Coordinates of C-alpha atoms (C1' of nucleotides) in Angstrom, one line a residue:
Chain M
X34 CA 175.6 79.1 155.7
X35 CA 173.5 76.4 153.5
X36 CA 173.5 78.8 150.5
X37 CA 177.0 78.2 148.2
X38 CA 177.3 80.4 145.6
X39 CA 177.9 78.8 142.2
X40 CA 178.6 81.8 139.9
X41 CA 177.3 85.3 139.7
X42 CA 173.9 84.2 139.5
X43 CA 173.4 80.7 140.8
X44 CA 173.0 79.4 144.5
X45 CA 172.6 76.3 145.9
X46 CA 170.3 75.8 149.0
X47 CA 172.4 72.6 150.6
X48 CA 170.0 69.8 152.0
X49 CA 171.8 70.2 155.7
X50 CA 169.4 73.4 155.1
X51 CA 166.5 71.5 156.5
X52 CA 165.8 67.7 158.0
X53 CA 163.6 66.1 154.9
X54 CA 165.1 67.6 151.7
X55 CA 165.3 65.4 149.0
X56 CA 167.4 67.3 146.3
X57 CA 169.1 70.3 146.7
X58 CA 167.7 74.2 146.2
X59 CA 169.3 75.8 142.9
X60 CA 168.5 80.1 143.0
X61 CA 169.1 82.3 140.3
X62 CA 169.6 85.8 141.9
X63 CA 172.2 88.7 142.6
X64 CA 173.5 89.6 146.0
X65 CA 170.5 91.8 146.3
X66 CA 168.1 89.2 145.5
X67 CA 169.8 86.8 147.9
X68 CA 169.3 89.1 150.5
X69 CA 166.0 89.8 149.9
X70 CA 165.3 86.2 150.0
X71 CA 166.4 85.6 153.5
X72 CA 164.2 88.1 155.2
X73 CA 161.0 87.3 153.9
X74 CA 160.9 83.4 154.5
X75 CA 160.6 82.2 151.0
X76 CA 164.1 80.5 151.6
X77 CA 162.1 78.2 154.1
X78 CA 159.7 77.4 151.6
X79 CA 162.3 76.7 148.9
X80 CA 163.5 74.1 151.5
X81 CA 159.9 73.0 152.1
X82 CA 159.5 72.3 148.4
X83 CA 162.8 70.3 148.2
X84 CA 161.1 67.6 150.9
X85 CA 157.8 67.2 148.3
X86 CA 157.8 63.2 147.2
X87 CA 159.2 62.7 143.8
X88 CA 161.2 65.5 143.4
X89 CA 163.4 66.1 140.5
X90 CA 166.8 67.6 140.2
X91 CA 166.5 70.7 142.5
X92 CA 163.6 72.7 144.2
X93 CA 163.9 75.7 141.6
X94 CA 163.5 79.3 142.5
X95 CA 163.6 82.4 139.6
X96 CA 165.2 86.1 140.7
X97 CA 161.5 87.2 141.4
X98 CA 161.1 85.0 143.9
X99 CA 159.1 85.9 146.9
X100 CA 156.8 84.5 149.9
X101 CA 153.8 82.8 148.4
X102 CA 151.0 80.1 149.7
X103 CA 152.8 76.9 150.3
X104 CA 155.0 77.1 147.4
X105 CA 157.3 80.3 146.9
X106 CA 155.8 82.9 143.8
X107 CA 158.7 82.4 141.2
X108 CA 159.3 78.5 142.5
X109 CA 159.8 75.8 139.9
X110 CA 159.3 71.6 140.9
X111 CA 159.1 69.0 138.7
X112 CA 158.1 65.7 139.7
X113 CA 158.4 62.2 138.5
X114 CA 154.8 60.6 137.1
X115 CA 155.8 56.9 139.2
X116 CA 156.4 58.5 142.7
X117 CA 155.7 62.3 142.5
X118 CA 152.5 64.6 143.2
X119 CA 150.5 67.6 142.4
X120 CA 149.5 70.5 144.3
X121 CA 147.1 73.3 143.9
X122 CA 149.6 75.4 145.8
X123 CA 152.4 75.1 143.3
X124 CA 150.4 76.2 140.8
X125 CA 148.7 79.3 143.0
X126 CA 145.1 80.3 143.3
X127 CA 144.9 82.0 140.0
X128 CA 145.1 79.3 138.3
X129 CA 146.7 79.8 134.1
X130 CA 147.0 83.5 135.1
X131 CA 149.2 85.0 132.3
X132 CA 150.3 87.4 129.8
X133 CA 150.0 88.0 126.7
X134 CA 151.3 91.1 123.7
X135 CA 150.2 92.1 120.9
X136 CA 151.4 94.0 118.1
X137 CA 150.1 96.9 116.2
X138 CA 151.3 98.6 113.2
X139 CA 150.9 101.8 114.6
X140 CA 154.2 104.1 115.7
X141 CA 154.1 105.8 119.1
X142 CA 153.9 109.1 117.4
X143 CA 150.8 108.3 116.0
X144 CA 148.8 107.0 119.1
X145 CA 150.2 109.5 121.5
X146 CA 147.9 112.5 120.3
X147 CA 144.6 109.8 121.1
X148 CA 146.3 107.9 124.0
X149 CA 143.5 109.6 126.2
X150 CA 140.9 109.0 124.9
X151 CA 142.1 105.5 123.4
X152 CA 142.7 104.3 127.3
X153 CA 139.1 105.8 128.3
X154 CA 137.4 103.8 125.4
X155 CA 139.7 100.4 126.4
X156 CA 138.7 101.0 130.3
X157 CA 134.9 101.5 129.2
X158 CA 134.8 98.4 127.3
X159 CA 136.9 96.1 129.6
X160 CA 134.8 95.7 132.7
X161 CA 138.1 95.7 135.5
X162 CA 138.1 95.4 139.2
X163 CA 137.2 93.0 141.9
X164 CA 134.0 91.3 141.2
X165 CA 134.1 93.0 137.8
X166 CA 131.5 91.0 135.0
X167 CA 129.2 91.6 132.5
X168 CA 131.4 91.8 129.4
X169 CA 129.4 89.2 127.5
X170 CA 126.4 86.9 129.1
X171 CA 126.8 83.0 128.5
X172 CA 125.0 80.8 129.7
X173 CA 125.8 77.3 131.6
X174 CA 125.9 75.2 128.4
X175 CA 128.8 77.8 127.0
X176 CA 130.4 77.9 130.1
X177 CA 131.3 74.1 130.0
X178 CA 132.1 74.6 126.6
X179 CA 134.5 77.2 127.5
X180 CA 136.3 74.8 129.8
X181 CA 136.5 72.7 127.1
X182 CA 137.9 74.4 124.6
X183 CA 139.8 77.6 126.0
X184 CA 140.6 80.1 123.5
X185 CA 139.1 77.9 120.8
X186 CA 135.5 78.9 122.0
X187 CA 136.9 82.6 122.2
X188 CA 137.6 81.9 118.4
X189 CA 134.3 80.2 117.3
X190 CA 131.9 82.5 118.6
X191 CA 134.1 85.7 117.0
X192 CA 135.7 87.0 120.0
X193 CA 139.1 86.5 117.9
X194 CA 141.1 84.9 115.1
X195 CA 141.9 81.8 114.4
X196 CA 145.2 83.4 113.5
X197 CA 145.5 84.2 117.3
X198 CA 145.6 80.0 118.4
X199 CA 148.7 78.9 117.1
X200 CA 150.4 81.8 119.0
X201 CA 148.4 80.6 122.3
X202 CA 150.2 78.0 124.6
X203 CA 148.7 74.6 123.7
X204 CA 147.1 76.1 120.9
X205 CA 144.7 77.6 123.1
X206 CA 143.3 74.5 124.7
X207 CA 144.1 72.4 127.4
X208 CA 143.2 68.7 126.4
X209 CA 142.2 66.8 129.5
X210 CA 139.7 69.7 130.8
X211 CA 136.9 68.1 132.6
X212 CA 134.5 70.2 133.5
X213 CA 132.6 67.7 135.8
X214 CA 135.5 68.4 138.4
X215 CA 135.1 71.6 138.7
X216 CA 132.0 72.4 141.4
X217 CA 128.8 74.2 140.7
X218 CA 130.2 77.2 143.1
X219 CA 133.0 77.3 141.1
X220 CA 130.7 77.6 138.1
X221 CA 128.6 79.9 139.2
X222 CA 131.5 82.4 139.9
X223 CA 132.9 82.3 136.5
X224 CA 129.8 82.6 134.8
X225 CA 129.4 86.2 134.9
X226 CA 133.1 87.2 134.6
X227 CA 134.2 85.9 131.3
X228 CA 135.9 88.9 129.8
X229 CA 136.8 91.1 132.9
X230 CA 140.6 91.7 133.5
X231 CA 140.2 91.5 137.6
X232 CA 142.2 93.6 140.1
X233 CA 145.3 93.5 142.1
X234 CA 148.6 93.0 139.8
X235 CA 146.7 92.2 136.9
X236 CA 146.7 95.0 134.1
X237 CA 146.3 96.2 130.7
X238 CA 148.8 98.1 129.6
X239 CA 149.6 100.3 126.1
X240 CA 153.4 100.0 125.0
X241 CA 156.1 101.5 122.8
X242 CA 159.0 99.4 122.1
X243 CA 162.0 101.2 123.1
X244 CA 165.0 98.8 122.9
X245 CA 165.8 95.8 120.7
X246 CA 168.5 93.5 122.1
X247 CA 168.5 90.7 119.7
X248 CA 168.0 92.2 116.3
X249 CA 167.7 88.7 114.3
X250 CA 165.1 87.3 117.1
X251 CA 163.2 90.5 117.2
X252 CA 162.5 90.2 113.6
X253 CA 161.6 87.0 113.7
X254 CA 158.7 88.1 116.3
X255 CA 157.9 90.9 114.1
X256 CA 159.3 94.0 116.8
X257 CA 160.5 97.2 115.7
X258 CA 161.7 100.2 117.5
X259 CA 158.5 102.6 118.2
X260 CA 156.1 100.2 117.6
X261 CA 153.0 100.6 119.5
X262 CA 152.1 96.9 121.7
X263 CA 149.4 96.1 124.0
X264 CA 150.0 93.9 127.0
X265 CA 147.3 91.8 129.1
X266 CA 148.1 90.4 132.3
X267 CA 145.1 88.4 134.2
X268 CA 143.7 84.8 135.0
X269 CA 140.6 82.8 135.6
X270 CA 139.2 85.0 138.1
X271 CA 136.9 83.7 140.8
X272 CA 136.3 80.3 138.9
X273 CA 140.1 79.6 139.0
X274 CA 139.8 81.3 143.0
X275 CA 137.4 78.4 144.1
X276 CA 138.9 75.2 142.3
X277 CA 142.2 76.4 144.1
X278 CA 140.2 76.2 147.6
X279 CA 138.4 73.3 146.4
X280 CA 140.9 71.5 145.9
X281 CA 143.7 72.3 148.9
X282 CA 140.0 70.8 151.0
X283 CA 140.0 67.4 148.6
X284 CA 144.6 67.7 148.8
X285 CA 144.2 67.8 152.9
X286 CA 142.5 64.5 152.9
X287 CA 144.7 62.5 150.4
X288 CA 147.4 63.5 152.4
X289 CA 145.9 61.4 155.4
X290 CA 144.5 58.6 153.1
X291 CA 147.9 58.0 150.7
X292 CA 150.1 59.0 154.3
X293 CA 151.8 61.6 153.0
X294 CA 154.1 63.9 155.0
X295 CA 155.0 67.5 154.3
X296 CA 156.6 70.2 156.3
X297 CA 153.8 72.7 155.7
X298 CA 150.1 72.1 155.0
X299 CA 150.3 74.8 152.5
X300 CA 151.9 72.2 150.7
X301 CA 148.8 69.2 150.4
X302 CA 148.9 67.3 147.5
X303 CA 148.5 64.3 146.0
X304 CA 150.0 61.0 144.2
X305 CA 150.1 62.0 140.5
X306 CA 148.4 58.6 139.8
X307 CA 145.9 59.1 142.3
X308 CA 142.2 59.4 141.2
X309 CA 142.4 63.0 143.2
X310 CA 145.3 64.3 141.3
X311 CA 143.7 63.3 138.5
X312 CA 140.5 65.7 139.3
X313 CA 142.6 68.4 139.9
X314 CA 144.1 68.1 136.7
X315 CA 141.0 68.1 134.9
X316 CA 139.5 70.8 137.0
X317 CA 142.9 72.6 137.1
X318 CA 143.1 72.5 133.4
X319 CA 139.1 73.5 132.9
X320 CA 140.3 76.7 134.7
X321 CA 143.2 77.3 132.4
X322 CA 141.2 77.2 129.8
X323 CA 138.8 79.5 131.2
X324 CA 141.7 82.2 131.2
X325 CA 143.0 81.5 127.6
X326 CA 139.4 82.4 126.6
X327 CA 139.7 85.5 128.9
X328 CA 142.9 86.7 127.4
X329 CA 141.5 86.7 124.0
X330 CA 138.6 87.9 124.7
X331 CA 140.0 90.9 126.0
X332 CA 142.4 90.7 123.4
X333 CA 139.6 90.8 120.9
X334 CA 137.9 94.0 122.9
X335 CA 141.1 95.7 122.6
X336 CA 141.6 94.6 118.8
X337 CA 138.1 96.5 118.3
X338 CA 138.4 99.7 120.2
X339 CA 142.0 100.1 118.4
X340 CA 140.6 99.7 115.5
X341 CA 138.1 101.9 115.5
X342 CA 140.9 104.9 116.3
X343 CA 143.7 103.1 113.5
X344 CA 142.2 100.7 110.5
X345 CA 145.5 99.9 110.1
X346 CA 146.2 98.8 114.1
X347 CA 145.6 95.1 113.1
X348 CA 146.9 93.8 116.6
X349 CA 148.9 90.5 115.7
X350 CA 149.1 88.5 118.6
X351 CA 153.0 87.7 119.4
X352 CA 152.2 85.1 122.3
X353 CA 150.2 84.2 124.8
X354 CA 151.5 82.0 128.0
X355 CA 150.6 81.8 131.7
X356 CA 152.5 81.7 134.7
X357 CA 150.7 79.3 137.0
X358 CA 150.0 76.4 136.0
X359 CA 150.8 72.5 136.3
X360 CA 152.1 71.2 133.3
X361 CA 152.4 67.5 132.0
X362 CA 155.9 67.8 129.3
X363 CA 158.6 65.6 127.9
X364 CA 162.3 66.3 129.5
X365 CA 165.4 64.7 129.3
X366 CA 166.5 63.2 132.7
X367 CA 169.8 61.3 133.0
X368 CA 169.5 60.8 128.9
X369 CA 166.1 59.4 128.8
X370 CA 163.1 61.2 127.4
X371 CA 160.1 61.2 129.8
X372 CA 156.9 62.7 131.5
X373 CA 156.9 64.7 134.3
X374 CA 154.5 67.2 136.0
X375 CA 156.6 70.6 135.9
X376 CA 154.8 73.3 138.3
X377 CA 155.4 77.1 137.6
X378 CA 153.9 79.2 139.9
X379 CA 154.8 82.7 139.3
X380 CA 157.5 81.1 136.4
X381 CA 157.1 81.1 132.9
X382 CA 157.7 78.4 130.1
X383 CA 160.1 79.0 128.2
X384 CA 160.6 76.6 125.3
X385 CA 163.9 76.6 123.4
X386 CA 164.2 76.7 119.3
X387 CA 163.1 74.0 117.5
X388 CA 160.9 72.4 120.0
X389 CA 157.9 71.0 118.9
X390 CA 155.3 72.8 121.0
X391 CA 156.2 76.2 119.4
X392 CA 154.4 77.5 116.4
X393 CA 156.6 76.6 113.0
X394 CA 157.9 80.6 112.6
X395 CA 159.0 80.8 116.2
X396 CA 160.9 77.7 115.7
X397 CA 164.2 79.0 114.6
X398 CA 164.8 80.9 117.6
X399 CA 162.8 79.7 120.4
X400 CA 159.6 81.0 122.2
X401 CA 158.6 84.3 123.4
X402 CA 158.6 84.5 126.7
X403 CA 156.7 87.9 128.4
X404 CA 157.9 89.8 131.6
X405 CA 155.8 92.3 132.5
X406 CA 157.0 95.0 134.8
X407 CA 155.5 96.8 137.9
X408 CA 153.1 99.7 137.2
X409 CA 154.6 102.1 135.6
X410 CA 158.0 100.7 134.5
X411 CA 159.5 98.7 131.6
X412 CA 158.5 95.2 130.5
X413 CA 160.4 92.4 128.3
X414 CA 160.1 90.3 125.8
X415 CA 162.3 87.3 126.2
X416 CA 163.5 84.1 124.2
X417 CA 163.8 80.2 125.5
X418 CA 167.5 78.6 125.0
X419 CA 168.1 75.4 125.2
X420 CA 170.3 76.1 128.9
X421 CA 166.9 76.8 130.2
X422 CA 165.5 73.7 129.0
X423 CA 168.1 71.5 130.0
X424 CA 168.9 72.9 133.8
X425 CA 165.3 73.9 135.3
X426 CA 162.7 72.7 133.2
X427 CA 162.6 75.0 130.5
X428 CA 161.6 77.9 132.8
X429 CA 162.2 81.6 133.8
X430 CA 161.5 84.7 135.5
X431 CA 157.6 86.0 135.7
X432 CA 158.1 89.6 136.7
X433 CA 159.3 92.3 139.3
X434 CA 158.3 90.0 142.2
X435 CA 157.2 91.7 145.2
X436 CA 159.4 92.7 148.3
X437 CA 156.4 94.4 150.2
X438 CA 153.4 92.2 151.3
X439 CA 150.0 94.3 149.5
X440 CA 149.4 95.2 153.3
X441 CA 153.0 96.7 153.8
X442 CA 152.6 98.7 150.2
X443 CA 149.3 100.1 151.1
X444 CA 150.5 101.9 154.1
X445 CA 153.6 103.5 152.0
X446 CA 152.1 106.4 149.6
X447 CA 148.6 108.0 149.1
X448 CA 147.3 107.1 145.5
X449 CA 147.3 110.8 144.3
X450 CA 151.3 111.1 144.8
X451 CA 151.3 107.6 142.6
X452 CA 149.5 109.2 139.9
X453 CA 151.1 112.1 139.8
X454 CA 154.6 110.6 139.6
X455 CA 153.3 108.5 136.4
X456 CA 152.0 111.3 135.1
X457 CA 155.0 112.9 135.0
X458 CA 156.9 110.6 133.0
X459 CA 154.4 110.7 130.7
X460 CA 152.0 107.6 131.4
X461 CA 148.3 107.8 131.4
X462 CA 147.3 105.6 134.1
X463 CA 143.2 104.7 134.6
X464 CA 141.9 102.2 137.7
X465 CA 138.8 100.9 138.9
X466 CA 139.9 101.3 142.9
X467 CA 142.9 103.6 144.2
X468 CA 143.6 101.1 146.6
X469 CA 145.0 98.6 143.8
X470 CA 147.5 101.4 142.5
X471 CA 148.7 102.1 146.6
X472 CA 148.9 98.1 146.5
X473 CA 151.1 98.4 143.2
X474 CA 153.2 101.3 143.6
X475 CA 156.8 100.7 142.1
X476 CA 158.5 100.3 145.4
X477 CA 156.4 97.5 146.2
X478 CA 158.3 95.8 143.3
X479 CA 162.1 94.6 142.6
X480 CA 163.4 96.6 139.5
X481 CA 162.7 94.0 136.9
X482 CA 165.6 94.8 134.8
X483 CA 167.6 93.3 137.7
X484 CA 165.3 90.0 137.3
X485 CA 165.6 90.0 133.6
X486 CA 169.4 91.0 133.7
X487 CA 169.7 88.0 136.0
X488 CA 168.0 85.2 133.8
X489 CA 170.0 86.2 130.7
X490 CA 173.3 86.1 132.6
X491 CA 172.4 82.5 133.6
X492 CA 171.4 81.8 130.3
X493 CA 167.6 80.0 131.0
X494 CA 166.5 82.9 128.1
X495 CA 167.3 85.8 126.7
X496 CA 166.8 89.8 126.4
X497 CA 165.1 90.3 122.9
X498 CA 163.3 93.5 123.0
X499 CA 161.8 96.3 125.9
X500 CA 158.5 97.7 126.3
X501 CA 158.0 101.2 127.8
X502 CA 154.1 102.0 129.0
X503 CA 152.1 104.7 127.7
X504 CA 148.9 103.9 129.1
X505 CA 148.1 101.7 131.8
X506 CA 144.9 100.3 132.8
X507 CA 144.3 98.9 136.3
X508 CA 141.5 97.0 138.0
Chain V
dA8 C1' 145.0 86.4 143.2
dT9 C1' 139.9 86.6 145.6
dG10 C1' 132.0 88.2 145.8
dT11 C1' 139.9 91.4 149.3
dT12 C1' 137.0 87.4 156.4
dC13 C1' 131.6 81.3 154.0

DNA sequence: ATGTTC
């Protein structure tokens, strides 16, 4: 057996595993999770990972780990700027998709008597579903300047606060966009869809805070007990989609022209000081910033249908941070400071206190890190520590993570019984297609207590405060 | 995740 158990919640995947690894495997999981693991191949693909050029410290995987294109969902590498590389897989197709909460000053018992007919005016406004657009009409001109500038646009043109940017990773904008590597079909798909949540897991969800863990950090983020939050999970949509594909095409043939080797094409890449990696970053980045304007787009949608129920909602953004994404930070290896390209796909940044990334009132105790749940059950608000930052890269958890494939989950329960079951522990639920909700039943899902349970007890974050849905939109 | 098989 290559897997050696560490403590209660670490494993480490030995390189006798597979011929090829260059550093070992370290897993953060419970028995359960281990098992899990095994069955479903993303063990393999942890291994796979470990044989990427420039490697450091481990090939990572969080307790939502789970079978994913080339790189595992919940999989964390980091790789050295001399003699690593960068690929689209490790950062997934949906490129920067994320999460973000906001806060109203509204209590539960106040929104409950409207929750109906405050989740019919959300779902009217937020166009959701595959191929969903039309929530605003820009033109090419704003499109590239969208790219450019992320959330900042968002911000200009009144579709949010300036407020809202500091509490944005990056501030909202990714610097080395360039929206000349990104192709005209790639273009052409985003144009419409600026504003539109999607399908599949992506959601919007209406929350009640039900459980503080960390009274002193909870303040700090400004969450109390019944308080009324809105959550937003989604990405770039189909421009992300096609600079994904475009790019695992340009990855296949830098593999043959740098002679790079890797145990599964899934896995093409390129030298990080290649000219290709280098338009992938631009392009990769352009996308991210497409979804930062999404988010607070939507954000800004929601802000004006709640506001038109409560004056008083005010919907303070608490964070917004993605979960796939390439990103270029400063970490301490072997006592020296340096850059390295840290992939998250299906993992989340989570920054420690007193970094210098986080906004100045989220210094003192660290960033906010957002888990959501599957449909229909709880959803966390974490905290970076500085254990996090020090043993994988300043990273955690995403989510449930899935143990059924979306085919497996369709086949399981009609969509009626799903609705039903939701509706009787009180949550509104509204979706564009019944298939998504058969595709996102519960079961589908790990309990994501046990995920979150399993992060703290490692000590790469921390539990800070739980959200329980009211309302749940789906695409 | 995705104009859910250009």
């Amino acid at each position: 057996m290559a897997l050696k158990q560490l403590d209660h919640v670490r494993w480490l995947l030995d390189k006798d595993f597979k011929a090829g690894m260059r550093v070992t495997g370290l897993i953060y999981g419970d028995s359960y999770i281990i098992q899990n693991l095994e069955k479903e191949g993303a063990l393999e693909q942890i291994a796979n990972v470990a044989c990427l050029p420039g490697i450091l410290k481990h090939s990572y995987a969080m307790p939502d780990v789970h079978w994913g294109y080339g790189f595992p969902i919940g999989g964390v590498a980091a790789f050295s700027m001399d003699d690593g590389i960068i690929s689209p897989g490790g950062v997934g197709y949906d490129i920067s998709c994320g999460v973000r909460v906001m806060l109203t000053f509204l209590d539960q018992d106040e929104v409950k008597p409207h929750i109906d007919e405050l989740t019919a005016a959300i779902f009217t406004k937020v166009p959701c579903g595959v191929g969903s657009k039309g929530a605003i009409k820009i033109g090419e001109s704003d499109l590239l300047d969208v790219l450019a500038n992320g959330a900042l646009w968002a911000v200009k043109k009144g579709y949010g606060t300036k407020e809202d940017l500091e509490c944005i990773e990056e501030s909202g904008r990714l610097p080395h966009a360039n929206a000349s590597y990104v192709s005209k079909k790639a273009l052409e798909r985003g144009k419409p869809q600026l504003g539109t949540l999607g399908s599949g897991n992506h959601f919007l969800e209406i929350q009640v805070i039900d459980e503080i863990y960390d009274e002193n950090v909870a303040r700090r983020f400004g969450l109390n007990l019944g308080q009324v939050t809105v959550m937003i999970h989604c990405g770039s949509r189909g421009l992300g989609h096609q600079v994904c594909d475009d790019y695992i095409k340009v990855m296949l043939r830098a593999m043959t022209k740098y002679g790079i080797k890797v145990p599964d094409r899934q896995l093409c890449c390129a030298p990080l000081k290649s000219q290709e990696a280098r338009e992938y970053l631009g392009a990769m980045q352009a996308a991210a910033n497409y979804a930062l304007a999404n988010r607070e787009i939507i954000g800004h949608m929601v802000r004006d249908v709640f506001l038109r129920f409560f004056p008083k909602a005010e919907l303070k953004l608490l964070y917004d941070v993605s979960h796939n994404m390439a990103h270029i930070e400063k970490h301490e290896l072997d006592g020296v400071i340096m850059d390295v390209c840290v992939h998250r796909k299906g993992a989340t940044r989570a920054f420690p206190p007193d970094h210098p990334s986080l906004p100045e009132k989220y210094r003192p105790v660290g960033q906010p890190v957002i888990i959501p749940g599957s449909m229909g059950t709880e959803s966390y608000i974490l905290v970076g520590t500085k254990r996090g930052m020090e043993e994988c890269f300043a990273s955690t958890c995403h989510g449930a993570g899935r143990v059924l494939s979306r085919k497996a989950a369709m086949k399981s329960e009609d969509a009626d019984t799903v609705l039903k079951r939701l509706e009787q522990k009180g949550i509104k639920v509204m979706a564009d297609q019944m298939g998504t909700i058969r595709e996102e039943i519960p079961e589908a899902y790990k309990d994501v207590s046990r995920v979150v349970d399993v992060v703290e007890k490692a000590g790469i974050s921390r539990k800070v405060a739980r959200l329980r849905p009211l309302a749940v939109i789906k695409g």
